[in-house]
PDB file of C-alpha atoms and ligand atoms in Angstrom:
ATOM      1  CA  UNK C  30      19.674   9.003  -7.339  1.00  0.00           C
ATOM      2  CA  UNK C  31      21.162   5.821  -9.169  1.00  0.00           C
ATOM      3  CA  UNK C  32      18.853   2.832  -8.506  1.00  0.00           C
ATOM      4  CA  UNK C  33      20.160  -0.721  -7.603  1.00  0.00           C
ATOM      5  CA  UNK C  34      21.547  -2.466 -10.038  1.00  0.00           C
ATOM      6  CA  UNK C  35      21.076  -6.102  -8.796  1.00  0.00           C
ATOM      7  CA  UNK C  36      17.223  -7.454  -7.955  1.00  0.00           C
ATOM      8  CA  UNK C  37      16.006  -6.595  -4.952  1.00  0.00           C
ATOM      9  CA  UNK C  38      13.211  -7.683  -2.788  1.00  0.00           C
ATOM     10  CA  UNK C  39      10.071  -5.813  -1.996  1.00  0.00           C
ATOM     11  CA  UNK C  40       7.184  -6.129   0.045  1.00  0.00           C
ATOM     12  CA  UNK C  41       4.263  -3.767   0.306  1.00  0.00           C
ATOM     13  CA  UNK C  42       2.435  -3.936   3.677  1.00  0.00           C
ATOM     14  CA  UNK C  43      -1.609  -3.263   3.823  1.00  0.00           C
ATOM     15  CA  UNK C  44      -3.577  -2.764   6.338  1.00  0.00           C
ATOM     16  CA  UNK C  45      -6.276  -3.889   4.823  1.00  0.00           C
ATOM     17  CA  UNK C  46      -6.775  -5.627   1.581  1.00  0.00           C
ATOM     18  CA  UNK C  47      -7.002  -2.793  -0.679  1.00  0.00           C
ATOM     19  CA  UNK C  48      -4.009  -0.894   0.304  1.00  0.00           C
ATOM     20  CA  UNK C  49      -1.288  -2.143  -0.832  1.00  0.00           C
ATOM     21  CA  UNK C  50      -2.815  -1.744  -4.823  1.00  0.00           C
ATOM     22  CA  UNK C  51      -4.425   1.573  -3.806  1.00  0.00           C
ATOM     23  CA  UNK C  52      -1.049   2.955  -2.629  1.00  0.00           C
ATOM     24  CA  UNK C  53       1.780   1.199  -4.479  1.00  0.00           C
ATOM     25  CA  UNK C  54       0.285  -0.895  -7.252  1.00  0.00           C
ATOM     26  CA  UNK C  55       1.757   0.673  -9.966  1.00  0.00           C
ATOM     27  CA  UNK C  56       5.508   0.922  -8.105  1.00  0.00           C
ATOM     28  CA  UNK C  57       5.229  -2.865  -7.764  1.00  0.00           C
ATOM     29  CA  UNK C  58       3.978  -3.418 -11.648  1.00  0.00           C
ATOM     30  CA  UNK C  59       7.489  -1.276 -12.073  1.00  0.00           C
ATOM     31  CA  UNK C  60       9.607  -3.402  -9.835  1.00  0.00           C
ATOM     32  CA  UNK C  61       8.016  -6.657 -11.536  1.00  0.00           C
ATOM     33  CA  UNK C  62       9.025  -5.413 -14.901  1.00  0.00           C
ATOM     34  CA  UNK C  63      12.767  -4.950 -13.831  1.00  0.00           C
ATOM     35  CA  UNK C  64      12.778  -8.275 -12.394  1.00  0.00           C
ATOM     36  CA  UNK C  65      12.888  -7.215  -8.479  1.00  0.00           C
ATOM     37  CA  UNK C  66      11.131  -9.782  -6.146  1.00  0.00           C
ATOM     38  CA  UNK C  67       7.886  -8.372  -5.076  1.00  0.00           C
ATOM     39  CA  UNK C  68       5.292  -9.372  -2.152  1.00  0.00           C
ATOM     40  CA  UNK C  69       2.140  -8.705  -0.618  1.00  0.00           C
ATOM     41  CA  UNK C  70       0.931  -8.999   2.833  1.00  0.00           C
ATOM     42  CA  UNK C  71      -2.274  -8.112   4.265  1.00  0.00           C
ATOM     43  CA  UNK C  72      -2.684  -7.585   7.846  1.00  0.00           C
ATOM     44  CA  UNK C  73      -6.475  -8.006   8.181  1.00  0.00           C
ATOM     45  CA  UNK C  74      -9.087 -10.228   6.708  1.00  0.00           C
ATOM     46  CA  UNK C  75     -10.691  -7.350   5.485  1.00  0.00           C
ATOM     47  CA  UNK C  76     -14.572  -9.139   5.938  1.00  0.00           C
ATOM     48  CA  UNK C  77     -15.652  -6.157   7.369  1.00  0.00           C
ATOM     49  CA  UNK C  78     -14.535  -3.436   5.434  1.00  0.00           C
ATOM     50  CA  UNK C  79     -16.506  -2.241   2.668  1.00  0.00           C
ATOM     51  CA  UNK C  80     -17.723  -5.366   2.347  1.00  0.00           C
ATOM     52  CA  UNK C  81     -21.233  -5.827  -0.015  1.00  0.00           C
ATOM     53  CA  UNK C  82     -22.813  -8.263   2.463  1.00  0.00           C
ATOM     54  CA  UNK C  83     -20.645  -7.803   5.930  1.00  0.00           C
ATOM     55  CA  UNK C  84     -20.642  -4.290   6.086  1.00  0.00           C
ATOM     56  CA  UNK C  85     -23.658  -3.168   3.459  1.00  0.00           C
ATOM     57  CA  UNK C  86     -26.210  -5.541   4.181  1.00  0.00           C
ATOM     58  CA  UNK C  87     -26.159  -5.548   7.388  1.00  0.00           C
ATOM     59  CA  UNK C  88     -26.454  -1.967   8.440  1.00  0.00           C
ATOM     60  CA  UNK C  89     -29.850  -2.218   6.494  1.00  0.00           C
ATOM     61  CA  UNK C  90     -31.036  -5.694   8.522  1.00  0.00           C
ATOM     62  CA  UNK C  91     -33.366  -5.163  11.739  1.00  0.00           C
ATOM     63  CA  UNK C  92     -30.876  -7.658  13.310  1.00  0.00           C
ATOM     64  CA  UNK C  93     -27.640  -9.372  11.977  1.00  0.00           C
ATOM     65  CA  UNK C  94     -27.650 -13.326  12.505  1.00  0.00           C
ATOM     66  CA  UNK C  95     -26.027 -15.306  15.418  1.00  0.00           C
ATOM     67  CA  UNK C  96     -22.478 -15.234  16.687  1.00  0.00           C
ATOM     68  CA  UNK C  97     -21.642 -18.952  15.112  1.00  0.00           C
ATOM     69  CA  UNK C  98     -23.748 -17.946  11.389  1.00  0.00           C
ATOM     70  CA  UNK C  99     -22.120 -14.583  11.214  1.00  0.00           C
ATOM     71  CA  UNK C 100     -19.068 -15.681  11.894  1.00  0.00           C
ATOM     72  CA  UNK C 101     -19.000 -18.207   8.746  1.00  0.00           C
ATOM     73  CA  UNK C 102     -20.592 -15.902   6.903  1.00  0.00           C
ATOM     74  CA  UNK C 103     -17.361 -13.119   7.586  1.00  0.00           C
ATOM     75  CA  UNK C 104     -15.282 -16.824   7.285  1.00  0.00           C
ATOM     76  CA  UNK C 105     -16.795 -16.862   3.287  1.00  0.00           C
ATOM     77  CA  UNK C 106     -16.669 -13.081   2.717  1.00  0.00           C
ATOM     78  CA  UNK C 107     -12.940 -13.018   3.796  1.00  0.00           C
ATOM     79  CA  UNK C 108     -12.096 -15.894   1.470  1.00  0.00           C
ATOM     80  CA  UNK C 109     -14.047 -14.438  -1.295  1.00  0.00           C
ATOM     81  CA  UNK C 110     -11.907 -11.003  -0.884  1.00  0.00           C
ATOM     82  CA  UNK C 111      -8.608 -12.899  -0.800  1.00  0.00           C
ATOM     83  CA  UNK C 112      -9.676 -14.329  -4.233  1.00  0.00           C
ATOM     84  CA  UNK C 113     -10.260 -10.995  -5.518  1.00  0.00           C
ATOM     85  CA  UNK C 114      -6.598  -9.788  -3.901  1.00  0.00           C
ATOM     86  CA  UNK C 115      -4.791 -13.101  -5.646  1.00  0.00           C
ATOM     87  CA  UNK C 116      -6.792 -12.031  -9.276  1.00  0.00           C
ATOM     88  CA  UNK C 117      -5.326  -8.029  -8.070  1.00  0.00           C
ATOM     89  CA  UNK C 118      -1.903  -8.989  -7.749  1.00  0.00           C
ATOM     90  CA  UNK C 119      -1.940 -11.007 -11.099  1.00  0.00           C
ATOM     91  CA  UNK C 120      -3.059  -7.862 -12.383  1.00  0.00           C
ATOM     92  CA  UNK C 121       0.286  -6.724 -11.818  1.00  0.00           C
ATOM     93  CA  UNK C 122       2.335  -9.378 -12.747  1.00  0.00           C
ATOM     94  CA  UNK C 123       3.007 -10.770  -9.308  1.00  0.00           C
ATOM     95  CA  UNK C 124       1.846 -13.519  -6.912  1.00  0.00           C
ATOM     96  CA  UNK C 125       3.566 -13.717  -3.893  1.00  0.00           C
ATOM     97  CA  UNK C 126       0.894 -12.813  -1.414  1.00  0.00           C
ATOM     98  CA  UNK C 127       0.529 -13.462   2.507  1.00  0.00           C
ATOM     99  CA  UNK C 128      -2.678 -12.437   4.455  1.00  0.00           C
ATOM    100  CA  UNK C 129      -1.837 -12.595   7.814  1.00  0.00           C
ATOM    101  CA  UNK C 130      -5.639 -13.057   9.397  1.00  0.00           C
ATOM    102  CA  UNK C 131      -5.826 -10.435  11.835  1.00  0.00           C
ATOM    103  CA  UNK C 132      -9.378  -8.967  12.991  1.00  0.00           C
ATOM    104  CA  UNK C 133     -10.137  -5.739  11.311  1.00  0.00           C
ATOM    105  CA  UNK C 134     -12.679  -4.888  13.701  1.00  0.00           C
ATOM    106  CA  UNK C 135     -10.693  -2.884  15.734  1.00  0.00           C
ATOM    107  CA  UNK C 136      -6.415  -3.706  14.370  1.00  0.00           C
ATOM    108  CA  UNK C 137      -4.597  -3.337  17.493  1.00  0.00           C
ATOM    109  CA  UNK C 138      -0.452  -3.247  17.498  1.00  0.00           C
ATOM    110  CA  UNK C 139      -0.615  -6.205  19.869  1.00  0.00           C
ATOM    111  CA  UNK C 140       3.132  -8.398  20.553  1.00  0.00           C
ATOM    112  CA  UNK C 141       1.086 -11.131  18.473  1.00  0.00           C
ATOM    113  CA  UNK C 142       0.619  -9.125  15.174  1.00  0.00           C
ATOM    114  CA  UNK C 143       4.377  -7.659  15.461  1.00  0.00           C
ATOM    115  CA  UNK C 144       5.196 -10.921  15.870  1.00  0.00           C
ATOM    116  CA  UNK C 145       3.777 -12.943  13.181  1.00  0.00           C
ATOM    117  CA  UNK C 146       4.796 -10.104  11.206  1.00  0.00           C
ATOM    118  CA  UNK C 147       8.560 -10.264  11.867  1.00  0.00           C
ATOM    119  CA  UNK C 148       8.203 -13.815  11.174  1.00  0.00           C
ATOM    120  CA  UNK C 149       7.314 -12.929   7.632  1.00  0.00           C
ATOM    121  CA  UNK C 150      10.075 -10.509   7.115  1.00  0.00           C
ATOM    122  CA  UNK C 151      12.662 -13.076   8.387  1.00  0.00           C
ATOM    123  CA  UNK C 152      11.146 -14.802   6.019  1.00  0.00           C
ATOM    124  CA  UNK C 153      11.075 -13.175   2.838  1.00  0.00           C
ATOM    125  CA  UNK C 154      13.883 -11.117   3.602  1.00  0.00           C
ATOM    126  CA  UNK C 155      12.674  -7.638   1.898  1.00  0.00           C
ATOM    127  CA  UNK C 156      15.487  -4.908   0.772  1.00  0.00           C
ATOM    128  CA  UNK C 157      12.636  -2.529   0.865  1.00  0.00           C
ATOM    129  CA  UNK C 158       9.309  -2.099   2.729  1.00  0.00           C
ATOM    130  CA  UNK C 159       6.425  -0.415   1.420  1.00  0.00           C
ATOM    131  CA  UNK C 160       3.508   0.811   4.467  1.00  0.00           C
ATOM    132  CA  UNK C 161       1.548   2.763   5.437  1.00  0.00           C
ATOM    133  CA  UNK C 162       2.670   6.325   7.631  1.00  0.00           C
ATOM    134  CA  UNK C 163       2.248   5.364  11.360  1.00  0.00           C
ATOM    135  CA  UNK C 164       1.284   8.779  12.085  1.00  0.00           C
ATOM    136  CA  UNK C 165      -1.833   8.927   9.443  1.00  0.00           C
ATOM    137  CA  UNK C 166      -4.778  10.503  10.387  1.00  0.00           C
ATOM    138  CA  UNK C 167      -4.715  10.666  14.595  1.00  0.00           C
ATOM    139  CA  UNK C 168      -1.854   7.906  15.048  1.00  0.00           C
ATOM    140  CA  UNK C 169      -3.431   6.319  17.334  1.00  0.00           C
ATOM    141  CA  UNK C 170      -7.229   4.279  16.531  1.00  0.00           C
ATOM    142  CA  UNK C 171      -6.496   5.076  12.616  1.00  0.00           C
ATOM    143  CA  UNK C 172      -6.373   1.485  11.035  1.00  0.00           C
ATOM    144  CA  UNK C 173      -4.009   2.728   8.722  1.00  0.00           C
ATOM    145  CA  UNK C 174      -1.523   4.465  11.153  1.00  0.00           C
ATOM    146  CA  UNK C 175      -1.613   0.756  13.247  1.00  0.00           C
ATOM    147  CA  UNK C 176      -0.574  -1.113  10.260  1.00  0.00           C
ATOM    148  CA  UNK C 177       2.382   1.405   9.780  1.00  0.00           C
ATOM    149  CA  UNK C 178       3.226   1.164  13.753  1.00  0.00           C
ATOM    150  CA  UNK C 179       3.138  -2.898  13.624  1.00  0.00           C
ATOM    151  CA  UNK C 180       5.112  -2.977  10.376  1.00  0.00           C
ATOM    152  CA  UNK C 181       7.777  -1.060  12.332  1.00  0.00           C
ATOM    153  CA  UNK C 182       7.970  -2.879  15.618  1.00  0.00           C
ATOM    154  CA  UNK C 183       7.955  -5.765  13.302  1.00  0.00           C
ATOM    155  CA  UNK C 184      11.462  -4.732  11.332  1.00  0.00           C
ATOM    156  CA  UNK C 185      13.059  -4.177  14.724  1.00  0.00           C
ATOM    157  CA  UNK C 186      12.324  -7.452  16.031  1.00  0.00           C
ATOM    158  CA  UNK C 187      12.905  -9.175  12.804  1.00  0.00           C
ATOM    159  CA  UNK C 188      16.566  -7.815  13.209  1.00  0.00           C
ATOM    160  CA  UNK C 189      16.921  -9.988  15.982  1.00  0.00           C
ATOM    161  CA  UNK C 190      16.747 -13.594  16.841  1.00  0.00           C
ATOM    162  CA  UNK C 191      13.556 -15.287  18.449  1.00  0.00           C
ATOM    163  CA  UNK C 192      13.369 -18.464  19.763  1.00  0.00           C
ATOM    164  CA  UNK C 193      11.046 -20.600  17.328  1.00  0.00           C
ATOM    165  CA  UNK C 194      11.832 -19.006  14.506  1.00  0.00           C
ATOM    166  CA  UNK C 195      14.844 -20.418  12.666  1.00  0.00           C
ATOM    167  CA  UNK C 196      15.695 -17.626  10.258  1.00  0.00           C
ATOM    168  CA  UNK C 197      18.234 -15.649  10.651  1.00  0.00           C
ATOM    169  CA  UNK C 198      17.743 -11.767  11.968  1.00  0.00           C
ATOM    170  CA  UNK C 199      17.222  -9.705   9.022  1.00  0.00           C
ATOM    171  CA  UNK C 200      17.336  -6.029   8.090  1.00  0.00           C
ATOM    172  CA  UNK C 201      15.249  -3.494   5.617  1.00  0.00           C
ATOM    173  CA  UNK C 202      17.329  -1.584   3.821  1.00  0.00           C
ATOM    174  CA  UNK C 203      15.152   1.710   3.072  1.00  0.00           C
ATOM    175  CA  UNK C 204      11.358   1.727   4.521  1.00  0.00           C
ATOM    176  CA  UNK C 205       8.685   3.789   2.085  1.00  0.00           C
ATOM    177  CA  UNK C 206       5.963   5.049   3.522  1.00  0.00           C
ATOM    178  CA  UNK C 207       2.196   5.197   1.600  1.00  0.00           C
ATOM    179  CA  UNK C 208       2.191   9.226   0.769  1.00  0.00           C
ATOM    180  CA  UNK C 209      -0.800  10.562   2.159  1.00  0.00           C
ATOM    181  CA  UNK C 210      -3.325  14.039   1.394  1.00  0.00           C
ATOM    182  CA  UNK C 211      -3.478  12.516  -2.368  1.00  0.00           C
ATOM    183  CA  UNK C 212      -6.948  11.375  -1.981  1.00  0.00           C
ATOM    184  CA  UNK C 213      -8.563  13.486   0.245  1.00  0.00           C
ATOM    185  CA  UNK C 214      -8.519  17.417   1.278  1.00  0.00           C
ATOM    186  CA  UNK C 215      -7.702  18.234   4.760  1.00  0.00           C
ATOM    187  CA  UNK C 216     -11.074  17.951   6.479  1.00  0.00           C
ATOM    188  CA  UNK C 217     -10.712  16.768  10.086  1.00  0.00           C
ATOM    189  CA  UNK C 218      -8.565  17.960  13.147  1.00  0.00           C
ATOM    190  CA  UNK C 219      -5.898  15.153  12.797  1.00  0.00           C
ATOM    191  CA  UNK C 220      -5.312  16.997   9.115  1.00  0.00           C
ATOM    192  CA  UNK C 221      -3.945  19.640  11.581  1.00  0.00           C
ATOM    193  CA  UNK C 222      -0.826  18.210  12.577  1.00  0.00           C
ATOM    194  CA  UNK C 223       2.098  17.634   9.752  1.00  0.00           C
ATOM    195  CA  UNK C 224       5.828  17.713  10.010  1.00  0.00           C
ATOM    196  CA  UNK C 225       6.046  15.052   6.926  1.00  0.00           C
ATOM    197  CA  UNK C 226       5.749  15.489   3.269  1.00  0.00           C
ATOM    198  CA  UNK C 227       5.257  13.325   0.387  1.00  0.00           C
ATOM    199  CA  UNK C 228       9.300  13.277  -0.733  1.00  0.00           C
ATOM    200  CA  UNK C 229       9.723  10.753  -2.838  1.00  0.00           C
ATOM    201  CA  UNK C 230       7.539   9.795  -6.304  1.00  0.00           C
ATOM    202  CA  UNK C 231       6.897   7.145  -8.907  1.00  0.00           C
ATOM    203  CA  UNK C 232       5.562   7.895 -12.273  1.00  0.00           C
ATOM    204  CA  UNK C 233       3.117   5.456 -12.589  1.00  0.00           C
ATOM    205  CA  UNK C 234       1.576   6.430 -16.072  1.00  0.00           C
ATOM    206  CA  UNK C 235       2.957   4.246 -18.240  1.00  0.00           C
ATOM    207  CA  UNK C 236       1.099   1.030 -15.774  1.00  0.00           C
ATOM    208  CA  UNK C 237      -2.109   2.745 -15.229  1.00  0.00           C
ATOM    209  CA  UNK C 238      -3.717   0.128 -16.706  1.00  0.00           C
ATOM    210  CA  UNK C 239      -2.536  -2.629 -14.962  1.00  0.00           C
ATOM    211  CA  UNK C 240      -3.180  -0.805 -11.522  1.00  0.00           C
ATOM    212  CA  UNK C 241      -6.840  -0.297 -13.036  1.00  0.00           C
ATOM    213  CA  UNK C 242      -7.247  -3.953 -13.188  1.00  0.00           C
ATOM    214  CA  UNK C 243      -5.849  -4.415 -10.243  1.00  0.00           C
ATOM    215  CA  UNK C 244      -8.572  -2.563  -8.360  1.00  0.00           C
ATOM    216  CA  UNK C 245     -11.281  -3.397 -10.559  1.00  0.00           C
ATOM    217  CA  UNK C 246     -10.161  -6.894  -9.201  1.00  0.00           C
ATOM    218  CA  UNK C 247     -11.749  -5.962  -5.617  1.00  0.00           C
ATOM    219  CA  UNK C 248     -15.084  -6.328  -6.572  1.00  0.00           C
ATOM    220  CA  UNK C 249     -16.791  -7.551  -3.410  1.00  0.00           C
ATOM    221  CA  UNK C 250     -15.973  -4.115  -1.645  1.00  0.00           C
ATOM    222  CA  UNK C 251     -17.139  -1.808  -4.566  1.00  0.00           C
ATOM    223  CA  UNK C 252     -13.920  -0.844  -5.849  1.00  0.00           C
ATOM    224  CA  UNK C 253     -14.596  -2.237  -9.545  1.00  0.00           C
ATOM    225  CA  UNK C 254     -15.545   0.148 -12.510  1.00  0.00           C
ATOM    226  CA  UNK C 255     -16.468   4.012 -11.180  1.00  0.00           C
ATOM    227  CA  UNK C 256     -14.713   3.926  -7.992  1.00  0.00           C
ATOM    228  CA  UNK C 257     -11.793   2.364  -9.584  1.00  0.00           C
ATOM    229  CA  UNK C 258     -11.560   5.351 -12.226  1.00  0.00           C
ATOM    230  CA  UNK C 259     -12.905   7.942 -10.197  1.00  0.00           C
ATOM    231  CA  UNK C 260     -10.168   6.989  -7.350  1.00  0.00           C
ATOM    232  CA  UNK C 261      -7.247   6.845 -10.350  1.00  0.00           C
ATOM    233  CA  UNK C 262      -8.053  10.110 -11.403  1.00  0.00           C
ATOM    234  CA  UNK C 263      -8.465  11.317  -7.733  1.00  0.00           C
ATOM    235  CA  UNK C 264      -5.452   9.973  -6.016  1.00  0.00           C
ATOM    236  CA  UNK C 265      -2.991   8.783  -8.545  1.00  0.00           C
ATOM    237  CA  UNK C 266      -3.690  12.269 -10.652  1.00  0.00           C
ATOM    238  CA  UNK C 267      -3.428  14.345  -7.656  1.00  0.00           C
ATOM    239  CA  UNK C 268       0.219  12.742  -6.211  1.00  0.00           C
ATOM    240  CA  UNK C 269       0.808  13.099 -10.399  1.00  0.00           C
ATOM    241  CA  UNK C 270       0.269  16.848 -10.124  1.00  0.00           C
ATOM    242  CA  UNK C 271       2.530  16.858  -7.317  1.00  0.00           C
ATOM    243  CA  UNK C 272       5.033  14.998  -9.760  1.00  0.00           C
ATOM    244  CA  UNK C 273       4.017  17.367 -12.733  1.00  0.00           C
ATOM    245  CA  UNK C 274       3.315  14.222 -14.842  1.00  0.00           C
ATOM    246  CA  UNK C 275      -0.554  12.325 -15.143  1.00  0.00           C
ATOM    247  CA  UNK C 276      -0.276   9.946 -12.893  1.00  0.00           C
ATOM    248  CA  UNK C 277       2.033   8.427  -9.927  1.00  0.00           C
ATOM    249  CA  UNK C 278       2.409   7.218  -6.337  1.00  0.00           C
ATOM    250  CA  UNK C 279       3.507   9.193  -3.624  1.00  0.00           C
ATOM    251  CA  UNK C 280       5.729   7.642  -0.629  1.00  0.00           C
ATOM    252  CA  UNK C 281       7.619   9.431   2.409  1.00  0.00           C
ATOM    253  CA  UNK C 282      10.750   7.920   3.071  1.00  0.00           C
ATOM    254  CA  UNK C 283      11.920   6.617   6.278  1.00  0.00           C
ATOM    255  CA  UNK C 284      15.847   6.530   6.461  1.00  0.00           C
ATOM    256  CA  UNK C 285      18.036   9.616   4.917  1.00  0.00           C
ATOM    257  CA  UNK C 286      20.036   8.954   1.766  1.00  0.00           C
ATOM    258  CA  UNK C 287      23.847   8.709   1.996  1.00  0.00           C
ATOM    259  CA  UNK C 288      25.483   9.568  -1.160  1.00  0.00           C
ATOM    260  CA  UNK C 289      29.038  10.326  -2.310  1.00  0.00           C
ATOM    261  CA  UNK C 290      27.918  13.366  -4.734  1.00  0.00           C
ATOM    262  CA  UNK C 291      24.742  15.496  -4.402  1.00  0.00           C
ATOM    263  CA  UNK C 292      21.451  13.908  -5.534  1.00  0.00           C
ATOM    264  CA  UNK C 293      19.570  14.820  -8.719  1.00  0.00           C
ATOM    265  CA  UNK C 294      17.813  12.414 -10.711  1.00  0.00           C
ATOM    266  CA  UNK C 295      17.504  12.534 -15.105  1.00  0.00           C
ATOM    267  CA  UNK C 296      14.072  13.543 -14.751  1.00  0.00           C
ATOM    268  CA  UNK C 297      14.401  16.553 -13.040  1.00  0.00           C
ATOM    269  CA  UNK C 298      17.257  17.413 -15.277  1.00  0.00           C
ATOM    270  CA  UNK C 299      15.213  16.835 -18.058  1.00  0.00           C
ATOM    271  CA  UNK C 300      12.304  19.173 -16.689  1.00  0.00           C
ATOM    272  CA  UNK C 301      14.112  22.110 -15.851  1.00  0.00           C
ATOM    273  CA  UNK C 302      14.828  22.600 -19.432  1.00  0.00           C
ATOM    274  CA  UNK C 303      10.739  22.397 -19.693  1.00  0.00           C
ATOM    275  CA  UNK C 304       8.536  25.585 -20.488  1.00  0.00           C
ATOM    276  CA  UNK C 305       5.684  25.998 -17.886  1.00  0.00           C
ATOM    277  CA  UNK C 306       3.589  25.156 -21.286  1.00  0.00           C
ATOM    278  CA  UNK C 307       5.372  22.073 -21.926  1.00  0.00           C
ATOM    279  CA  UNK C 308       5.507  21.057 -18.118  1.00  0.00           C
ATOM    280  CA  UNK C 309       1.409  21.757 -18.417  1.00  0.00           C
ATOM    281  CA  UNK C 310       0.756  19.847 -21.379  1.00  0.00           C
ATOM    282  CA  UNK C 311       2.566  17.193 -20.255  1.00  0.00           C
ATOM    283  CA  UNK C 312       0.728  16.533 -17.029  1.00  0.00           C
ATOM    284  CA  UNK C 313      -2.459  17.003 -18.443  1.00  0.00           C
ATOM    285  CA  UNK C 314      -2.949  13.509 -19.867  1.00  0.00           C
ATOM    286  CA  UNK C 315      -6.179  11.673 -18.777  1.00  0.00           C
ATOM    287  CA  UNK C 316      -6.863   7.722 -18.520  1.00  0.00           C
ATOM    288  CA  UNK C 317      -9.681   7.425 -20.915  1.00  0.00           C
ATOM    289  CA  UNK C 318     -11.154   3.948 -19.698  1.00  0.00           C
ATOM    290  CA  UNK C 319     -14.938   5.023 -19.470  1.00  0.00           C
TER     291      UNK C 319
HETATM  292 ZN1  LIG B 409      -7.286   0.544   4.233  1.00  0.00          ZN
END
């Protein structure tokens, strides 16, 4: 697989606020380094979600304030998180971040998000989209799954003109999905249905740090210091075992390859001529951050 030679444009696309460092941090410290374009956008607000006063504090109140005071309140949590997501993606060398606002109550692929979305695209014009699998979990109320389903309506539509919008159609290259399984064992009845696979990996060992900070960034929903380590060694050493190497990122590509010659890429040259020892050894690195 030869990679591009010329910049190209990226942008990673989170449900929530969270994702898009959780999933494909390190690949965007990577692309950074080689000079690509890369940008964020968050679909939701993300007050609610794991949030220390939205979503902890209130489940232990006797009752949660009024409509008008609550919704401030979420109006102040939301801007807090964004701060955390701007001091996230500085983590990894990049700034260009867009939160798009949508409720994360219930994320619904409505013509509005899909919309506002394709806007965006037009807009920053990605070679390559990073999101989520819009089959995850039951494909149909996982948040996750709906942010993969409105990031794909979203490229069609972006292909094509709409009135209001004065940027020209535009078209994604090659779409990579979030991998999924890395974090967590199959454990509900969705887990029963497959077909995909985890096909394509980054080695994300030599940036661990960076995607470290990044998530100790996102204080407000618990995500600094132990969960930050505990969910580096969990998920990004788990899609690294699939790799045979500490630590990487796991996507599932959308679009087939085309090539001229068969595909192989250096690395896995370079580890068939491993011993199962060597290959062992190798992989067995561990992020010693405390
Ligand atoms: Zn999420």
């Amino acid at each position: 697989m030869s990679d591009s030679s010329k910049a190209i444009t990226l942008l990673s696309i989170g449900a929530h606020p969270a994702d898009v460092f959780d999933q494909s941090g390190g690949t965007m410290a990577h692309h950074v380094a080689r000079g690509d374009r890369v940008a964020a956008a968050v679909l939701t607000h993300g007050a609610r979600v794991h949030d220390a006063v939205i979503s902890s504090q209130m489940f232990e109140r006797e009752t949660v304030p009024e409509a008008d005071e609550l919704a401030a309140l979420m109006q102040e949590r939301a801007d807090n998180k964004a701060q955390e997501v701007r001091r996230a993606c500085e983590a990894l060398g990049f700034n260009e971040l867009y939160f798009l606002g949508l409720d994360d109550a219930a994320l619904l692929l409505t013509e509005e998000a899909v919309r506002q979305l394709a806007r965006l695209i037009r807009d920053v014009r990605p070679n390559i989209v990073l999101t989520h699998y819009p089959g995850e979990g039951n494909g149909v109320t996982n948040q996750h799954a709906i942010g993969g389903q409105i990031a794909l309506y979203a490229m069609q539509l972006a292909s094509n003109v709409d009135p209001g919008d004065t940027n020209p159609p535009h078209k994604v290259a090659q779409v990579f999905f979030f991998g999924t399984g890395a974090a967590s064992v199959r454990s509900d009845l969705w887990s029963a249905a497959g077909g995909f696979t985890n096909d394509v990996f980054i080695d994300t060992t030599d940036v661990i740090d960076k995607k470290l900070a990044s998530l100790d960034a996102l204080e407000s929903q618990g995500y600094g210091g132990a969960y930050a380590r505990k969910r580096i060694e969990t998920a990004d050493g788990a899609f690294g075992s699939g790799a045979r190497t500490p630590y990487a990122e796991g996507f599932i590509k959308m679009n087939a390859e085309v090539h001229y010659h068969l595909p192989v890429t250096e690395r896995a040259l370079a580890m068939s001529t491993m011993s199962d020892h060597e290959m062992i050894e190798r992989q067995s690195t561990r992020h010693n951050a405390g």
